[in-house]
Amino acid sequence: MGERNQPSSGIVTRKSLFFLFFMTSILFVMSWFFVLRSTENSGLVDRSLLPDSKLFSLTNNDSSISNSQKPVESMRNRAILVDNEGGDEEEKETPKIQSVVKCKSNNKEPLKVFMYDLPPEYHFGLLGWKPEGKTVWPDIRNSIPSYPGGLNLQHSIEYWLTLDLLASEYPEIPRARSAIRVHNATESDVIFVPFFSSLCYNRYSKVDPQKKQSLNKELQAKLIQYLFTQNQWKRSGGRDHVILAHHPNSMLDARMRLWPAILILADFGRYPPTVANVEKDVIAPYKHVIRTYADDSSTYDSRPILLYFQGAIYRKDGGLARQELFYLLKDEKDVHFSFGSVQNRGISKATEGMHSSKYCLNIAGDTPSSNRLFDAIASHCVPVIISDAIELPYEDVLDYSEFCVFVRTSDALKEKFLINLVRNISKDEWTRMWRKLKEVEKFFEFQYPSKEGDAVQMIWQAISRKVPAMKMEEFATKVGLFNLFDIEWESTSLVFQIDN
């Protein structure tokens, strides 16, 4: 009994020690989480490329918008116009436009990207390119395989990003440097998977009569098998991998297996939130298919069409609003609302129409997004976005309310609401948005070689902004925050001698 009461020794059970170790690890992980969260925006975004940003695009004044149609603040840099004719008991003051301080990033380090040397059948081989010998990639210093035109181009993001990484290895090719290719995966920030999935879906989804499945399905299955055997995937569980699936139907068979990766998408319309979400994935713009409006000196009065839409009118799911709007607007003066396709000079007609219009409708179709928004930006035609579930490229750093008008679907379908809204926006307000469109259009341009601030560089920067959270999750998993500690404890208590 006397020995038990001696203060020079103590007994710590395995449960107490485990609890102490567990709590210490949690505190350590959380401290790193807050450090990374406090630095991720300022350190990885080159905000010097962005135009001056403001909180709201439309102010509440008599010369701009009527009192019954007011902008209200919404998430992610949007001012959504709503119908307030019901009237609140007390009218709220509309926030004034406030300038956001423009900050430059001190971190000019490019994103380090390790790219798998996948066989050509996954990328340029789909374009008809044939390698010489054992080479995997075309020598882009001499010739570049061309990408098919028409609507194929709108989902060609995979092509431009891959070309940019290949070009980063040749100093003689002038290009911006938001990302560079590295050949040691342990030195990389992310792992790039060069599978042209959208092209594969568009051109190789039909089943060959000689085979049991399409090439599109076959390559997806082979890609899963390949990735799951790679040490890079095993090390991170795929969290640091970048996979392109811009077409809504691309990677349809593989997405449920490869969901831990950073997905480059057009929208989240056909993905459950457990597979794709704004926290881990990147929304990339479509490549516009109409001609850019170069040397645009147009004015409000020189564009005769007030409101423009040309495309598929009868759509399923969320696109039912298109046909309802068609019946509401088809007889309105100076409104062009008609069916259109790429057939019979469809792209040329759309170019002429958008270049002659003040506002261009972007209405949800089968999915929340469409290429029409980016065609409108290239035309300097102020987009009117009617798509409640839309996510927009670079929305964390780019204020779309500066050059777009957002309208809830429920309001847009009210008789005369939409036409009265656009008619009541003043010339000065339209001119301000038109000028902003000319400033931001470069952020949506895909080109080779890539230039500072174009769509390719903006996508790389968007991926960079996902890296801190991705590394934090990977680190937390390693220390056991999510999978606890795989530690074998002895069944006996641990006895420690405590020196007086």
Coordinates of C-alpha atoms in Angstrom, one line a residue:
M1 CA 0.0 0.0 0.0
G2 CA 2.8 2.4 0.9
E3 CA 4.4 1.9 -2.6
R4 CA 1.2 2.8 -4.3
N5 CA 1.1 6.2 -2.7
Q6 CA 4.6 7.3 -3.6
P7 CA 4.6 10.5 -5.7
S8 CA 7.7 9.5 -7.8
S9 CA 5.8 7.2 -10.1
G10 CA 2.5 7.1 -12.0
I11 CA 0.4 4.9 -14.2
V12 CA -1.0 6.0 -17.5
T13 CA -3.4 3.7 -19.2
R14 CA -3.3 3.1 -22.9
K15 CA -6.6 4.9 -23.3
S16 CA -5.2 8.0 -21.7
L17 CA -2.1 8.0 -23.8
F18 CA -4.1 7.4 -27.0
F19 CA -6.5 10.3 -26.1
L20 CA -3.6 12.6 -25.4
F21 CA -1.9 11.7 -28.7
F22 CA -5.1 12.0 -30.7
M23 CA -6.0 15.5 -29.3
T24 CA -2.4 16.7 -29.9
S25 CA -2.6 15.6 -33.5
I26 CA -6.0 17.3 -34.1
L27 CA -4.7 20.6 -32.7
F28 CA -1.6 20.3 -34.9
V29 CA -3.7 19.6 -38.0
M30 CA -6.1 22.4 -37.3
S31 CA -3.3 24.9 -36.8
W32 CA -1.9 24.1 -40.2
F33 CA -5.4 24.2 -41.7
F34 CA -5.9 27.8 -40.5
V35 CA -2.5 28.8 -41.7
L36 CA -3.2 27.5 -45.2
R37 CA -6.6 29.0 -45.3
S38 CA -5.3 32.4 -44.4
T39 CA -2.7 32.4 -47.2
E40 CA -4.2 30.5 -50.1
N41 CA -6.0 33.4 -51.8
S42 CA -3.3 36.0 -51.6
G43 CA -0.4 33.7 -52.4
L44 CA -1.6 31.8 -55.4
V45 CA -3.8 34.2 -57.3
D46 CA -2.2 36.6 -59.7
R47 CA -4.9 39.3 -59.1
S48 CA -2.8 41.8 -61.1
L49 CA -4.3 40.2 -64.2
L50 CA -7.9 40.9 -63.2
P51 CA -9.9 44.1 -63.9
D52 CA -10.9 46.3 -61.0
S53 CA -13.6 44.5 -59.2
K54 CA -16.8 45.9 -57.6
L55 CA -19.5 44.3 -55.5
F56 CA -22.6 45.0 -57.5
S57 CA -23.1 45.7 -61.2
L58 CA -26.4 47.5 -61.1
T59 CA -27.3 50.4 -58.8
N60 CA -30.8 51.4 -57.8
N61 CA -31.4 54.7 -59.5
D62 CA -34.1 56.1 -61.7
S63 CA -31.9 56.1 -64.8
S64 CA -30.9 52.5 -64.5
I65 CA -33.5 50.1 -63.2
S66 CA -37.0 50.6 -61.9
N67 CA -37.8 50.3 -58.2
S68 CA -39.7 47.1 -58.8
Q69 CA -36.7 45.3 -60.1
K70 CA -33.8 45.7 -57.7
P71 CA -30.4 44.0 -57.5
V72 CA -29.8 42.0 -54.4
E73 CA -26.6 40.6 -53.1
S74 CA -26.0 36.9 -53.8
M75 CA -23.2 34.4 -53.4
R76 CA -20.1 34.4 -55.5
N77 CA -20.0 37.8 -57.1
R78 CA -23.5 38.0 -58.4
A79 CA -26.2 40.6 -58.3
I80 CA -29.5 38.8 -59.1
L81 CA -32.3 41.0 -60.3
V82 CA -35.6 40.0 -58.5
D83 CA -39.2 41.1 -58.7
N84 CA -40.0 43.2 -55.7
E85 CA -43.5 44.3 -56.7
G86 CA -44.9 42.5 -53.7
G87 CA -43.0 45.1 -51.7
D88 CA -41.3 44.8 -48.3
E89 CA -42.9 46.8 -45.5
E90 CA -39.8 48.9 -45.3
E91 CA -37.7 49.5 -48.4
K92 CA -34.1 48.5 -47.9
E93 CA -31.2 50.6 -49.1
T94 CA -29.4 49.2 -52.1
P95 CA -25.7 48.8 -51.3
K96 CA -23.6 51.3 -53.2
I97 CA -20.9 50.2 -55.6
Q98 CA -17.6 49.7 -53.6
S99 CA -14.3 49.1 -55.1
V100 CA -12.3 46.1 -54.0
V101 CA -8.7 46.7 -53.4
K102 CA -6.6 45.3 -56.2
C103 CA -3.7 43.2 -54.8
K104 CA -0.8 41.7 -56.6
S105 CA 0.5 38.3 -55.7
N106 CA 4.1 38.1 -54.4
N107 CA 4.2 34.4 -55.2
K108 CA 5.2 34.1 -58.9
E109 CA 6.2 30.5 -58.6
P110 CA 4.5 28.5 -61.4
L111 CA 2.3 25.4 -60.6
K112 CA 4.5 22.3 -60.9
V113 CA 2.7 19.7 -62.9
F114 CA 3.8 16.1 -63.4
M115 CA 2.1 14.7 -66.6
Y116 CA 1.7 11.0 -67.2
D117 CA 3.2 9.8 -70.5
L118 CA 0.1 8.0 -71.5
P119 CA 0.0 6.3 -74.9
P120 CA -1.1 8.4 -77.8
E121 CA -4.4 6.6 -78.0
Y122 CA -5.5 8.7 -75.0
H123 CA -4.7 12.1 -76.5
F124 CA -3.3 13.1 -79.8
G125 CA -3.9 9.7 -81.3
L126 CA -7.6 10.5 -81.1
L127 CA -6.8 13.3 -83.5
G128 CA -5.3 11.0 -86.0
W129 CA -1.6 11.7 -85.1
K130 CA 0.7 8.7 -85.4
P131 CA 3.9 8.6 -83.4
E132 CA 7.3 7.8 -84.9
G133 CA 9.1 5.1 -83.0
K134 CA 8.6 5.0 -79.3
T135 CA 7.7 8.6 -78.9
V136 CA 4.5 9.5 -77.0
W137 CA 4.2 13.2 -77.8
P138 CA 4.3 15.2 -81.1
D139 CA 7.2 17.5 -81.6
I140 CA 5.2 20.8 -81.3
R141 CA 8.2 22.8 -82.4
N142 CA 7.6 21.4 -85.9
S143 CA 3.9 20.7 -86.2
I144 CA 0.8 20.6 -84.0
P145 CA -2.0 18.1 -84.6
S146 CA -5.2 20.1 -85.4
Y147 CA -8.4 19.8 -83.4
P148 CA -11.7 19.3 -85.2
G149 CA -13.8 22.4 -85.7
G150 CA -17.5 23.2 -85.2
L151 CA -19.1 22.4 -81.9
N152 CA -16.2 20.0 -81.0
L153 CA -14.2 23.0 -80.2
Q154 CA -16.3 24.2 -77.3
H155 CA -15.0 21.3 -75.0
S156 CA -11.4 21.4 -76.3
I157 CA -9.9 22.5 -72.9
E158 CA -7.9 19.2 -72.6
Y159 CA -6.1 20.0 -75.9
W160 CA -5.0 23.5 -74.9
L161 CA -3.8 22.5 -71.4
T162 CA -1.8 19.6 -72.8
L163 CA -0.2 21.7 -75.4
D164 CA 0.7 24.3 -72.8
L165 CA 2.5 21.8 -70.6
L166 CA 4.4 20.4 -73.6
A167 CA 5.4 23.9 -74.6
S168 CA 6.8 24.6 -71.1
E169 CA 9.7 22.3 -71.9
Y170 CA 10.9 24.5 -74.8
P171 CA 12.3 27.9 -73.8
E172 CA 12.2 29.0 -77.4
I173 CA 8.4 28.8 -77.4
P174 CA 7.0 32.1 -76.0
R175 CA 4.3 31.5 -73.4
A176 CA 3.0 32.5 -70.0
R177 CA 4.2 30.6 -67.1
S178 CA 1.4 29.8 -64.7
A179 CA 2.3 26.1 -64.9
I180 CA 5.4 24.1 -65.9
R181 CA 5.9 20.4 -66.5
V182 CA 8.2 18.5 -64.1
H183 CA 9.4 15.0 -64.6
N184 CA 9.7 14.0 -60.9
A185 CA 6.3 13.4 -59.4
T186 CA 7.5 14.0 -55.9
E187 CA 8.4 17.6 -56.9
S188 CA 5.0 18.3 -58.3
D189 CA 2.0 20.1 -57.0
V190 CA -0.5 18.2 -59.1
I191 CA -0.5 15.1 -61.4
F192 CA -2.1 15.8 -64.8
V193 CA -3.9 13.0 -66.7
P194 CA -3.8 13.8 -70.4
F195 CA -6.9 12.0 -71.6
F196 CA -8.9 13.9 -74.2
S197 CA -12.2 12.6 -72.7
S198 CA -14.5 15.2 -74.3
L199 CA -13.1 14.5 -77.8
C200 CA -13.3 10.7 -77.1
Y201 CA -17.0 11.0 -76.2
N202 CA -17.8 13.2 -79.2
R203 CA -16.2 11.1 -81.8
Y204 CA -15.8 7.5 -80.3
S205 CA -19.0 6.8 -78.3
K206 CA -20.6 4.6 -81.0
V207 CA -20.0 0.9 -80.7
D208 CA -17.9 -0.7 -83.4
P209 CA -19.8 -3.6 -84.9
Q210 CA -16.6 -5.7 -84.6
K211 CA -16.4 -5.0 -80.8
K212 CA -18.6 -5.3 -77.7
Q213 CA -18.1 -1.7 -76.5
S214 CA -17.2 1.7 -77.8
L215 CA -13.6 3.0 -77.8
N216 CA -14.8 5.7 -75.3
K217 CA -15.8 3.0 -72.8
E218 CA -12.7 0.9 -73.5
L219 CA -10.3 3.8 -72.8
Q220 CA -12.1 4.8 -69.6
A221 CA -11.8 1.2 -68.3
K222 CA -8.1 1.1 -69.2
L223 CA -7.4 4.5 -67.7
I224 CA -8.9 3.4 -64.3
Q225 CA -6.8 0.2 -64.3
Y226 CA -3.7 2.3 -65.2
L227 CA -4.2 4.9 -62.6
F228 CA -5.0 2.5 -59.7
T229 CA -1.6 0.8 -60.3
Q230 CA 0.4 4.0 -60.2
N231 CA 2.4 4.9 -57.0
Q232 CA 1.3 8.5 -57.5
W233 CA -2.3 7.6 -57.2
K234 CA -1.7 5.2 -54.3
R235 CA 0.2 7.9 -52.4
S236 CA -2.5 10.5 -52.5
G237 CA -5.6 8.4 -53.2
G238 CA -5.9 10.5 -56.4
R239 CA -6.5 13.8 -54.6
D240 CA -3.6 15.5 -56.4
H241 CA -4.6 14.3 -59.8
V242 CA -6.2 16.6 -62.4
I243 CA -8.7 14.9 -64.7
L244 CA -10.5 16.7 -67.5
A245 CA -14.2 15.9 -68.2
H246 CA -15.5 19.1 -69.7
H247 CA -18.2 17.6 -71.8
P248 CA -21.2 16.8 -69.5
N249 CA -21.2 13.2 -70.8
S250 CA -17.5 12.6 -70.8
M251 CA -15.9 10.1 -68.3
L252 CA -19.4 8.9 -67.6
D253 CA -18.2 5.4 -66.7
A254 CA -15.1 6.4 -64.8
R255 CA -16.2 9.4 -62.8
M256 CA -17.6 7.3 -59.9
R257 CA -14.2 5.6 -59.5
L258 CA -12.0 8.7 -60.1
W259 CA -14.0 11.2 -58.0
P260 CA -11.2 12.0 -55.5
A261 CA -9.3 13.8 -58.2
I262 CA -9.6 17.5 -59.1
L263 CA -12.1 17.4 -62.0
I264 CA -12.1 20.1 -64.7
L265 CA -15.8 20.5 -65.6
A266 CA -18.2 22.8 -67.5
D267 CA -20.7 22.6 -64.6
F268 CA -21.9 20.3 -61.9
G269 CA -25.3 19.5 -63.5
R270 CA -24.8 15.8 -64.0
Y271 CA -22.7 15.1 -60.9
P272 CA -23.8 14.3 -57.4
P273 CA -22.2 16.7 -54.9
T274 CA -20.2 13.8 -53.3
V275 CA -18.4 13.3 -56.7
A276 CA -18.0 16.9 -57.9
N277 CA -18.3 20.1 -56.0
V278 CA -17.0 23.7 -55.9
E279 CA -14.6 22.9 -53.0
K280 CA -12.3 20.5 -54.8
D281 CA -13.1 20.9 -58.5
V282 CA -12.6 23.6 -61.2
I283 CA -15.1 25.0 -63.5
A284 CA -13.6 25.9 -66.9
P285 CA -15.0 28.1 -69.7
Y286 CA -16.2 26.7 -73.0
K287 CA -14.2 27.8 -76.0
H288 CA -16.4 30.1 -77.9
V289 CA -17.2 29.0 -81.5
I290 CA -18.3 32.3 -82.9
R291 CA -15.9 34.9 -84.3
T292 CA -14.4 37.3 -81.7
Y293 CA -15.6 40.9 -82.2
A294 CA -12.3 42.6 -83.0
D295 CA -12.0 46.4 -83.1
D296 CA -15.5 46.7 -81.6
S297 CA -16.5 50.4 -81.6
S298 CA -20.2 49.8 -81.4
T299 CA -22.6 51.8 -79.3
Y300 CA -25.9 51.1 -77.6
D301 CA -27.8 52.7 -80.5
S302 CA -25.7 50.9 -83.2
R303 CA -26.8 47.5 -82.0
P304 CA -30.4 47.2 -83.3
I305 CA -31.4 44.0 -81.5
L306 CA -32.3 44.4 -77.9
L307 CA -32.4 40.8 -76.8
Y308 CA -31.0 37.8 -78.7
F309 CA -31.3 34.0 -78.5
Q310 CA -30.6 31.4 -81.1
G311 CA -30.4 27.7 -80.4
A312 CA -32.3 24.7 -79.3
I313 CA -35.6 25.8 -77.8
Y314 CA -37.2 22.5 -76.7
R315 CA -35.0 20.9 -74.0
K316 CA -35.7 18.5 -71.2
D317 CA -35.1 18.9 -67.4
G318 CA -34.0 22.4 -66.4
G319 CA -34.2 23.6 -70.0
L320 CA -38.0 23.8 -70.1
A321 CA -37.7 27.5 -69.3
R322 CA -36.5 28.0 -72.9
Q323 CA -39.8 27.2 -74.5
E324 CA -41.7 29.2 -72.0
L325 CA -39.6 32.2 -72.6
F326 CA -39.9 31.7 -76.4
Y327 CA -43.7 32.1 -76.1
L328 CA -43.3 35.1 -73.8
L329 CA -40.8 36.9 -76.1
K330 CA -41.4 35.8 -79.7
D331 CA -43.7 38.7 -80.5
E332 CA -41.8 41.4 -78.8
K333 CA -40.3 44.2 -80.9
D334 CA -36.5 44.2 -81.4
V335 CA -36.2 40.7 -79.8
H336 CA -34.6 37.8 -81.8
F337 CA -35.6 34.4 -80.3
S338 CA -35.4 31.5 -82.8
F339 CA -34.3 28.0 -83.3
G340 CA -30.7 27.6 -84.6
S341 CA -28.0 25.0 -85.1
V342 CA -24.6 24.7 -86.8
Q343 CA -26.3 23.6 -90.0
N344 CA -26.9 26.2 -92.8
R345 CA -24.3 28.7 -91.7
G346 CA -25.6 28.6 -88.1
I347 CA -22.4 29.8 -86.6
S348 CA -22.0 32.7 -89.0
K349 CA -25.6 33.7 -88.5
A350 CA -25.1 33.6 -84.7
T351 CA -22.0 35.7 -85.0
E352 CA -23.8 38.4 -87.0
G353 CA -26.8 38.3 -84.6
M354 CA -24.7 38.6 -81.4
H355 CA -22.5 41.3 -82.8
S356 CA -25.7 43.3 -83.5
S357 CA -27.4 42.7 -80.1
K358 CA -27.3 44.6 -76.8
Y359 CA -28.2 41.7 -74.6
C360 CA -27.8 37.9 -75.2
L361 CA -29.8 35.4 -73.4
N362 CA -28.0 32.5 -71.6
I363 CA -30.8 30.1 -70.5
A364 CA -30.2 26.8 -68.8
G365 CA -30.6 23.8 -71.2
D366 CA -30.1 20.1 -70.4
T367 CA -27.3 21.3 -68.1
P368 CA -26.9 24.6 -66.2
S369 CA -24.2 25.9 -68.5
S370 CA -23.8 26.4 -72.3
N371 CA -21.3 27.8 -74.7
R372 CA -23.7 30.6 -75.4
L373 CA -22.4 32.6 -72.5
F374 CA -18.9 32.6 -73.8
D375 CA -20.1 33.4 -77.4
A376 CA -21.8 36.4 -75.8
I377 CA -18.6 37.6 -74.0
A378 CA -16.6 37.3 -77.2
S379 CA -19.3 39.4 -79.0
H380 CA -19.4 42.0 -76.2
C381 CA -23.1 41.3 -76.0
V382 CA -24.2 41.7 -72.3
P383 CA -25.2 38.2 -71.1
V384 CA -28.5 37.8 -69.4
I385 CA -28.1 34.6 -67.4
I386 CA -31.2 32.6 -66.5
S387 CA -29.8 29.5 -64.9
D388 CA -30.3 29.2 -61.1
A389 CA -27.8 26.3 -60.7
I390 CA -25.0 27.7 -62.8
E391 CA -21.4 27.8 -61.6
L392 CA -19.0 30.1 -63.4
P393 CA -15.3 29.9 -64.2
Y394 CA -12.9 31.8 -61.9
E395 CA -15.9 33.0 -59.9
D396 CA -13.8 33.2 -56.8
V397 CA -11.7 36.0 -58.3
L398 CA -13.8 37.5 -61.1
D399 CA -16.9 39.6 -60.5
Y400 CA -19.5 38.6 -63.1
S401 CA -22.0 41.1 -61.9
E402 CA -19.7 43.7 -63.5
F403 CA -20.7 42.5 -67.0
C404 CA -23.6 40.1 -66.7
V405 CA -27.3 40.4 -65.6
F406 CA -28.6 37.5 -63.5
V407 CA -32.3 36.8 -63.3
R408 CA -34.0 34.0 -61.4
T409 CA -35.9 31.6 -63.6
S410 CA -39.1 32.1 -61.6
D411 CA -39.0 35.9 -62.2
A412 CA -38.0 35.6 -65.9
L413 CA -41.1 33.5 -66.5
K414 CA -43.4 36.2 -65.3
E415 CA -45.2 38.0 -68.1
K416 CA -43.3 41.2 -69.2
F417 CA -40.8 41.0 -66.4
L418 CA -37.7 40.2 -68.5
I419 CA -38.5 42.5 -71.4
N420 CA -39.2 45.4 -69.0
L421 CA -36.0 44.7 -67.1
V422 CA -33.7 45.0 -70.1
R423 CA -35.6 48.0 -71.5
N424 CA -35.2 49.9 -68.2
I425 CA -31.4 49.5 -68.0
S426 CA -29.9 52.8 -69.0
K427 CA -27.6 53.4 -71.9
D428 CA -24.9 54.4 -69.5
E429 CA -25.2 51.2 -67.5
W430 CA -25.1 49.1 -70.7
T431 CA -22.1 51.0 -71.9
R432 CA -20.3 50.3 -68.6
M433 CA -20.9 46.6 -68.9
W434 CA -20.0 46.6 -72.6
R435 CA -16.6 48.2 -71.7
K436 CA -16.1 45.6 -68.9
L437 CA -16.8 42.8 -71.4
K438 CA -13.9 44.1 -73.6
E439 CA -11.6 44.0 -70.5
V440 CA -12.4 40.5 -69.4
E441 CA -12.8 38.7 -72.8
K442 CA -9.1 37.7 -72.7
F443 CA -9.8 35.5 -69.7
F444 CA -11.9 33.3 -71.9
E445 CA -9.6 33.0 -74.9
F446 CA -8.0 29.7 -75.7
Q447 CA -4.9 29.9 -77.8
Y448 CA -1.5 28.4 -78.6
P449 CA 1.0 29.6 -77.5
S450 CA -0.8 30.7 -74.4
K451 CA -0.6 34.3 -73.3
E452 CA -0.6 36.0 -70.0
G453 CA -4.1 36.1 -68.5
D454 CA -5.8 33.9 -71.2
A455 CA -8.1 31.0 -70.4
V456 CA -5.3 28.5 -70.2
Q457 CA -3.4 30.5 -67.6
M458 CA -6.6 31.3 -65.7
I459 CA -7.4 27.6 -65.4
W460 CA -3.9 26.8 -64.2
Q461 CA -4.3 29.5 -61.5
A462 CA -7.7 28.1 -60.5
I463 CA -6.1 24.7 -60.1
S464 CA -3.4 26.3 -58.0
R465 CA -6.0 27.7 -55.6
K466 CA -7.2 24.1 -54.9
V467 CA -3.7 22.9 -53.9
P468 CA -3.6 24.1 -50.3
A469 CA -6.9 22.5 -49.3
M470 CA -5.9 19.3 -51.2
K471 CA -2.6 19.1 -49.5
M472 CA -4.3 19.8 -46.1
E473 CA -6.7 16.9 -46.7
E474 CA -3.9 14.6 -47.8
F475 CA -1.8 15.5 -44.7
A476 CA -4.8 15.0 -42.4
T477 CA -5.4 11.6 -43.8
K478 CA -1.7 10.6 -43.3
V479 CA -1.7 11.6 -39.6
G480 CA -5.0 9.8 -39.1
L481 CA -7.6 12.5 -38.7
F482 CA -10.0 10.7 -41.0
N483 CA -8.7 7.1 -40.7
L484 CA -7.5 7.2 -37.1
F485 CA -4.2 5.7 -36.2
D486 CA -3.1 2.3 -37.2
I487 CA -1.2 1.7 -34.0
E488 CA -1.0 -1.6 -32.2
W489 CA -1.2 -1.0 -28.4
E490 CA -0.1 -3.4 -25.9
S491 CA -2.9 -4.7 -23.7
T492 CA -1.1 -3.8 -20.5
S493 CA -0.9 -0.4 -18.9
L494 CA 2.2 1.7 -19.6
V495 CA 4.1 2.7 -16.5
F496 CA 6.1 5.8 -16.4
Q497 CA 8.5 6.9 -13.8
I498 CA 8.1 10.5 -12.9
D499 CA 11.2 12.2 -11.5
N500 CA 10.6 14.5 -8.6

